[in-house]
Amino acid sequence: MPVPAFSDIAKPSNDLINKDFYHATAAALEVKLKADNAVSFTAKGTSAHEGATNASLEIKKGLNIKGATLTGAWNTANMTSEKIELDNVIADGLKVELLNAFSPAAGNKGQKANLYFKQAAFNGRLFADYTPTGAFSATVDGVFGHEGFLVGGEAGYDVQKAAITKYSAAVGYQTPQYSAAVQATNSLSIFTASYYQMVNAQVEAGAKAAWDAKTSGPVGIELGGKYKIDPESFAKGKINDRGIVSLAYNTKVKQGFTFGIGASFDSQKLNEAGHKIGTTFTFEG
C-alpha cells in the first residue's frame, strides 16, 4: 500500500466516524456543473439549525500549459484565486502548487506554496503561507513506511517569531483490510488512538479514543460502523461515550443526483428536545 500523508495516517477510521453524517445542518444543497470548455461551477447552500442560511458560488477554469495546470476561481464573496500545479515536472514524485488570493475591493489576500513529495517508502509535504500583513509561516510533515508500519511527524514554524509553533507525531500500521494508528497532536498534548477494519465487502467498523492532557478530562470514545446496502446506497451509525447516537443514510437516486439524511439523538435524554435531523442534496452534471 502507498505511504499516506501525515494527516491521513488515521484516515480510514476518521472518514468512517466523521464523514457523511448529515445532522450538523438542517439542510445542505450542492450543485456541481462542468462545461465542455473545462469551466466548472459549484454552488453550495447550507441552512443551519440555528442562524442564517449561507450560500456560495465558485467558478473555476483549468488550463494545461506545457506540463503545468492553471486553475482560476471566483466566488460570491468577490474573492479570486489562482493555482498553478507542477506535477512530476521538476522531479519525479514532486508536485508543486503555487496559490494566490486577491480581492478587488481589499487587494492582496495572501500567497501559498505547497510541496508534495512521494516515494515508495516516504510521503512528505511542505506548506508555506504568506499573509498581506507580512506574516510568514510554514508547516512540514513526513511519513516513513515499511511493510505496513508507519512513523511520521509534523512541525510548524513562524518565521517572524523564529519559533516552532506546533509539533505532532504518529505511528501506525496499515493493510488493505485493517489499520491502526496512535497520534500525539497539538504539541503532544492531545493523544488519539484509532482502529479501522473492513469486515467484508459490505461492512466496515472502527473506533476512536482521544484524551487531552491539558484538561486531564475523561477519555472520549467513539464507535462507528458502515453497511453498504447496494452499489448505490449505504447506511452509517456511531455512538460516543456520552450516549450521543448518530445515524445516516445515503443513496444515489439516479445518475447525477445523490440524497442523504441523518439524525443525532441523546440516548440518555430521549424525552427532551435537542435531537437533530438534517438532509443533503447533491447534483452533478
CSV table of C-alpha atoms in Angstrom, one decimal:
chain,number,residue,atom,x,y,z
A,1,MET,CA,0.0,0.0,0.0
A,2,PRO,CA,1.2,3.6,-0.7
A,3,VAL,CA,2.5,5.5,2.3
A,4,PRO,CA,-0.2,8.1,3.4
A,5,ALA,CA,0.4,11.7,4.2
A,6,PHE,CA,0.8,12.6,7.8
A,7,SER,CA,-2.8,13.9,8.1
A,8,ASP,CA,-4.1,10.6,6.6
A,9,ILE,CA,-2.4,8.1,8.9
A,10,ALA,CA,-5.8,7.6,10.6
A,11,LYS,CA,-7.9,8.5,7.6
A,12,PRO,CA,-9.9,5.2,7.3
A,13,SER,CA,-11.2,5.5,10.9
A,14,ASN,CA,-11.6,9.3,10.7
A,15,ASP,CA,-13.7,9.0,7.5
A,16,LEU,CA,-15.8,6.2,8.9
A,17,ILE,CA,-16.6,8.1,12.1
A,18,ASN,CA,-16.7,11.7,10.9
A,19,LYS,CA,-17.8,11.8,7.2
A,20,ASP,CA,-21.3,11.5,5.8
A,21,PHE,CA,-23.3,12.3,8.9
A,22,TYR,CA,-25.8,15.0,7.9
A,23,HIS,CA,-27.3,16.1,11.2
A,24,ALA,CA,-24.9,19.0,11.7
A,25,THR,CA,-27.0,21.2,9.4
A,26,ALA,CA,-30.8,21.3,8.8
A,27,ALA,CA,-30.3,21.1,5.1
A,28,ALA,CA,-27.5,21.3,2.6
A,29,LEU,CA,-27.5,21.7,-1.2
A,30,GLU,CA,-24.6,21.3,-3.6
A,31,VAL,CA,-24.7,21.7,-7.3
A,32,LYS,CA,-21.7,20.8,-9.5
A,33,LEU,CA,-21.7,21.5,-13.2
A,34,LYS,CA,-18.9,21.2,-15.7
A,35,ALA,CA,-19.0,22.6,-19.2
A,36,ASP,CA,-17.2,21.3,-22.3
A,37,ASN,CA,-14.7,24.2,-22.2
A,38,ALA,CA,-13.3,23.0,-18.8
A,39,VAL,CA,-15.3,25.6,-16.8
A,40,SER,CA,-16.8,24.2,-13.6
A,41,PHE,CA,-19.5,25.7,-11.4
A,42,THR,CA,-20.0,24.8,-7.8
A,43,ALA,CA,-23.0,26.3,-5.9
A,44,LYS,CA,-23.5,25.5,-2.2
A,45,GLY,CA,-26.2,26.4,0.2
A,46,THR,CA,-26.5,25.5,3.9
A,47,SER,CA,-29.4,26.0,6.3
A,48,ALA,CA,-28.2,25.8,9.9
A,49,HIS,CA,-30.4,24.5,12.8
A,50,GLU,CA,-30.0,28.0,14.3
A,51,GLY,CA,-28.8,31.1,12.5
A,52,ALA,CA,-28.7,32.4,8.9
A,53,THR,CA,-28.6,30.4,5.7
A,54,ASN,CA,-25.2,30.5,3.9
A,55,ALA,CA,-24.6,30.3,0.2
A,56,SER,CA,-21.6,30.4,-2.2
A,57,LEU,CA,-20.9,30.1,-5.9
A,58,GLU,CA,-17.5,29.2,-7.2
A,59,ILE,CA,-16.4,29.2,-10.9
A,60,LYS,CA,-13.2,27.5,-11.9
A,61,LYS,CA,-11.4,27.4,-15.2
A,62,GLY,CA,-8.5,25.0,-15.7
A,63,LEU,CA,-5.7,25.2,-18.4
A,64,ASN,CA,-2.9,22.8,-19.2
A,65,ILE,CA,0.2,24.7,-20.2
A,66,LYS,CA,3.4,22.8,-21.0
A,67,GLY,CA,3.2,20.4,-18.1
A,68,ALA,CA,1.5,22.9,-15.8
A,69,THR,CA,-2.1,23.2,-14.8
A,70,LEU,CA,-3.5,26.6,-14.1
A,71,THR,CA,-6.8,26.9,-12.3
A,72,GLY,CA,-8.7,30.2,-11.6
A,73,ALA,CA,-11.7,30.6,-9.3
A,74,TRP,CA,-14.1,33.3,-8.2
A,75,ASN,CA,-16.7,33.2,-5.5
A,76,THR,CA,-19.6,35.4,-4.4
A,77,ALA,CA,-17.5,37.0,-1.6
A,78,ASN,CA,-15.8,38.7,-4.5
A,79,MET,CA,-12.6,36.7,-4.0
A,80,THR,CA,-10.5,35.5,-6.9
A,81,SER,CA,-7.8,32.8,-6.6
A,82,GLU,CA,-5.3,31.3,-9.0
A,83,LYS,CA,-3.4,28.0,-8.6
A,84,ILE,CA,-0.5,26.7,-10.6
A,85,GLU,CA,0.3,23.0,-10.4
A,86,LEU,CA,3.5,21.3,-11.5
A,87,ASP,CA,3.2,17.6,-11.1
A,88,ASN,CA,6.4,15.5,-11.8
A,89,VAL,CA,7.8,18.4,-13.8
A,90,ILE,CA,10.7,19.5,-11.6
A,91,ALA,CA,11.4,15.9,-10.3
A,92,ASP,CA,9.8,12.5,-10.2
A,93,GLY,CA,7.4,12.3,-7.3
A,94,LEU,CA,7.4,16.0,-6.6
A,95,LYS,CA,4.2,18.1,-7.0
A,96,VAL,CA,4.4,21.9,-6.6
A,97,GLU,CA,1.4,24.2,-6.0
A,98,LEU,CA,1.5,28.0,-6.1
A,99,LEU,CA,-1.6,29.8,-4.9
A,100,ASN,CA,-2.6,33.4,-4.9
A,101,ALA,CA,-5.7,35.0,-3.5
A,102,PHE,CA,-6.9,38.5,-4.4
A,103,SER,CA,-9.9,40.7,-3.6
A,104,PRO,CA,-10.8,43.5,-6.0
A,105,ALA,CA,-12.1,45.5,-3.0
A,106,ALA,CA,-9.4,44.8,-0.4
A,107,GLY,CA,-6.4,43.9,-2.6
A,108,ASN,CA,-3.9,41.1,-1.9
A,109,LYS,CA,-5.2,38.3,0.4
A,110,GLY,CA,-2.0,36.2,0.6
A,111,GLN,CA,0.0,33.6,-1.2
A,112,LYS,CA,0.8,30.0,-0.5
A,113,ALA,CA,3.3,27.4,-1.8
A,114,ASN,CA,2.7,23.7,-1.2
A,115,LEU,CA,5.1,20.9,-2.0
A,116,TYR,CA,4.2,17.2,-2.1
A,117,PHE,CA,7.0,14.6,-2.4
A,118,LYS,CA,6.1,10.9,-2.7
A,119,GLN,CA,8.4,7.9,-3.0
A,120,ALA,CA,7.8,4.2,-2.3
A,121,ALA,CA,8.6,4.4,1.4
A,122,PHE,CA,8.2,8.2,2.1
A,123,ASN,CA,5.5,10.8,1.8
A,124,GLY,CA,6.5,14.4,2.7
A,125,ARG,CA,4.8,17.8,2.4
A,126,LEU,CA,5.7,21.4,2.9
A,127,PHE,CA,3.1,24.2,3.3
A,128,ALA,CA,4.3,27.8,3.2
A,129,ASP,CA,1.8,30.7,3.9
A,130,TYR,CA,2.4,34.4,3.4
A,131,THR,CA,-0.2,36.9,4.5
A,132,PRO,CA,-0.7,40.6,3.4
A,133,THR,CA,0.5,41.7,6.9
A,134,GLY,CA,3.9,40.2,6.2
A,135,ALA,CA,3.5,37.1,8.4
A,136,PHE,CA,5.2,34.1,7.0
A,137,SER,CA,4.8,30.6,8.4
A,138,ALA,CA,5.5,27.0,7.3
A,139,THR,CA,4.4,23.5,8.2
A,140,VAL,CA,6.4,20.5,7.2
A,141,ASP,CA,5.4,16.8,7.8
A,142,GLY,CA,6.6,13.4,6.7
A,143,VAL,CA,5.8,9.7,7.0
A,144,PHE,CA,8.1,6.8,6.5
A,145,GLY,CA,6.6,3.4,5.8
A,146,HIS,CA,7.9,-0.2,5.7
A,147,GLU,CA,5.9,-3.4,5.3
A,148,GLY,CA,2.7,-1.6,6.6
A,149,PHE,CA,4.4,0.1,9.6
A,150,LEU,CA,4.2,3.9,9.6
A,151,VAL,CA,6.1,6.5,11.5
A,152,GLY,CA,5.5,10.2,11.0
A,153,GLY,CA,6.0,13.7,12.4
A,154,GLU,CA,4.8,17.3,11.8
A,155,ALA,CA,6.2,20.7,12.8
A,156,GLY,CA,5.1,24.3,12.3
A,157,TYR,CA,7.4,27.3,12.2
A,158,ASP,CA,6.7,31.1,12.4
A,159,VAL,CA,9.5,32.9,10.6
A,160,GLN,CA,8.8,36.3,12.2
A,161,LYS,CA,8.9,34.9,15.7
A,162,ALA,CA,11.7,32.4,14.8
A,163,ALA,CA,9.9,29.8,16.8
A,164,ILE,CA,8.3,26.4,16.4
A,165,THR,CA,4.5,26.9,16.8
A,166,LYS,CA,3.4,23.3,16.9
A,167,TYR,CA,4.6,19.7,16.6
A,168,SER,CA,3.0,16.3,16.4
A,169,ALA,CA,4.0,12.6,16.0
A,170,ALA,CA,2.2,9.4,14.9
A,171,VAL,CA,2.8,5.7,14.5
A,172,GLY,CA,0.5,3.3,12.6
A,173,TYR,CA,0.1,0.1,10.8
A,174,GLN,CA,-2.0,-0.5,7.6
A,175,THR,CA,-3.2,-3.3,5.5
A,176,PRO,CA,-6.0,-3.4,2.8
A,177,GLN,CA,-8.3,-4.9,5.4
A,178,TYR,CA,-7.5,-3.0,8.6
A,179,SER,CA,-5.4,-0.2,10.0
A,180,ALA,CA,-4.5,1.2,13.4
A,181,ALA,CA,-2.8,4.5,14.5
A,182,VAL,CA,-1.7,6.4,17.6
A,183,GLN,CA,-1.2,10.1,17.3
A,184,ALA,CA,0.0,12.9,19.6
A,185,THR,CA,-1.0,16.2,18.2
A,186,ASN,CA,-1.3,19.9,19.3
A,187,SER,CA,2.3,19.9,20.5
A,188,LEU,CA,1.9,16.4,22.0
A,189,SER,CA,-1.0,17.4,24.3
A,190,ILE,CA,-3.8,15.5,22.6
A,191,PHE,CA,-3.5,11.7,22.2
A,192,THR,CA,-5.6,9.7,19.9
A,193,ALA,CA,-5.8,6.0,19.2
A,194,SER,CA,-7.9,4.7,16.3
A,195,TYR,CA,-8.7,1.4,14.6
A,196,TYR,CA,-10.5,0.6,11.4
A,197,GLN,CA,-11.5,-2.8,9.8
A,198,MET,CA,-13.2,-3.8,6.6
A,199,VAL,CA,-15.1,-6.8,7.9
A,200,ASN,CA,-16.2,-7.8,4.4
A,201,ALA,CA,-17.3,-6.2,1.2
A,202,GLN,CA,-20.4,-4.7,2.8
A,203,VAL,CA,-19.4,-3.9,6.4
A,204,GLU,CA,-16.8,-1.5,7.9
A,205,ALA,CA,-16.2,-0.9,11.6
A,206,GLY,CA,-14.0,1.5,13.5
A,207,ALA,CA,-13.2,3.0,16.9
A,208,LYS,CA,-11.5,6.1,18.2
A,209,ALA,CA,-10.4,7.2,21.6
A,210,ALA,CA,-9.0,10.7,22.5
A,211,TRP,CA,-7.5,12.3,25.6
A,212,ASP,CA,-6.5,15.9,26.2
A,213,ALA,CA,-3.5,16.1,28.6
A,214,LYS,CA,-4.1,19.9,29.2
A,215,THR,CA,-7.6,19.4,30.5
A,216,SER,CA,-7.0,16.0,32.1
A,217,GLY,CA,-10.6,15.2,31.3
A,218,PRO,CA,-12.1,11.7,30.6
A,219,VAL,CA,-11.1,9.8,27.5
A,220,GLY,CA,-13.6,10.4,24.7
A,221,ILE,CA,-14.6,7.3,22.8
A,222,GLU,CA,-16.5,6.8,19.6
A,223,LEU,CA,-17.6,3.6,17.9
A,224,GLY,CA,-18.8,3.6,14.3
A,225,GLY,CA,-20.0,1.3,11.5
A,226,LYS,CA,-21.0,1.4,7.9
A,227,TYR,CA,-23.2,-1.0,5.9
A,228,LYS,CA,-23.2,-1.0,2.1
A,229,ILE,CA,-26.8,-1.8,1.2
A,230,ASP,CA,-26.1,-1.9,-2.6
A,231,PRO,CA,-23.7,-0.3,-5.1
A,232,GLU,CA,-25.7,3.0,-4.9
A,233,SER,CA,-26.5,3.3,-1.2
A,234,PHE,CA,-25.2,2.9,2.4
A,235,ALA,CA,-26.1,3.4,6.0
A,236,LYS,CA,-23.9,4.5,8.8
A,237,GLY,CA,-24.1,4.7,12.6
A,238,LYS,CA,-22.0,5.8,15.5
A,239,ILE,CA,-22.2,6.3,19.3
A,240,ASN,CA,-19.9,8.1,21.7
A,241,ASP,CA,-19.1,7.8,25.4
A,242,ARG,CA,-21.7,10.5,26.2
A,243,GLY,CA,-24.5,8.4,24.7
A,244,ILE,CA,-24.9,10.5,21.5
A,245,VAL,CA,-26.2,8.3,18.7
A,246,SER,CA,-25.8,9.4,15.1
A,247,LEU,CA,-27.4,7.7,12.1
A,248,ALA,CA,-27.1,8.4,8.4
A,249,TYR,CA,-28.4,7.1,5.0
A,250,ASN,CA,-27.0,8.0,1.6
A,251,THR,CA,-28.3,6.9,-1.8
A,252,LYS,CA,-27.7,7.8,-5.4
A,253,VAL,CA,-31.3,8.3,-6.6
A,254,LYS,CA,-30.2,8.5,-10.2
A,255,GLN,CA,-27.2,9.5,-12.3
A,256,GLY,CA,-26.1,12.9,-11.0
A,257,PHE,CA,-28.4,13.1,-8.0
A,258,THR,CA,-27.4,11.9,-4.5
A,259,PHE,CA,-29.6,12.3,-1.4
A,260,GLY,CA,-28.5,11.9,2.2
A,261,ILE,CA,-30.4,12.1,5.5
A,262,GLY,CA,-29.1,11.9,9.1
A,263,ALA,CA,-30.1,12.3,12.7
A,264,SER,CA,-28.5,12.6,16.1
A,265,PHE,CA,-30.1,11.6,19.4
A,266,ASP,CA,-29.1,11.8,23.0
A,267,SER,CA,-29.9,8.3,24.2
A,268,GLN,CA,-29.8,9.4,27.8
A,269,LYS,CA,-32.4,12.2,27.2
A,270,LEU,CA,-34.7,10.8,24.6
A,271,ASN,CA,-37.7,12.6,26.1
A,272,GLU,CA,-36.0,16.0,25.8
A,273,ALA,CA,-35.5,18.4,22.9
A,274,GLY,CA,-32.1,18.8,21.3
A,275,HIS,CA,-32.1,16.0,18.8
A,276,LYS,CA,-31.0,17.0,15.3
A,277,ILE,CA,-32.1,15.9,11.8
A,278,GLY,CA,-30.5,17.0,8.6
A,279,THR,CA,-30.6,16.4,4.9
A,280,THR,CA,-28.3,16.9,1.9
A,281,PHE,CA,-28.9,17.1,-1.8
A,282,THR,CA,-26.0,16.8,-4.4
A,283,PHE,CA,-26.5,17.4,-8.1
A,284,GLU,CA,-23.7,16.8,-10.6
A,285,GLY,CA,-23.8,17.3,-14.3
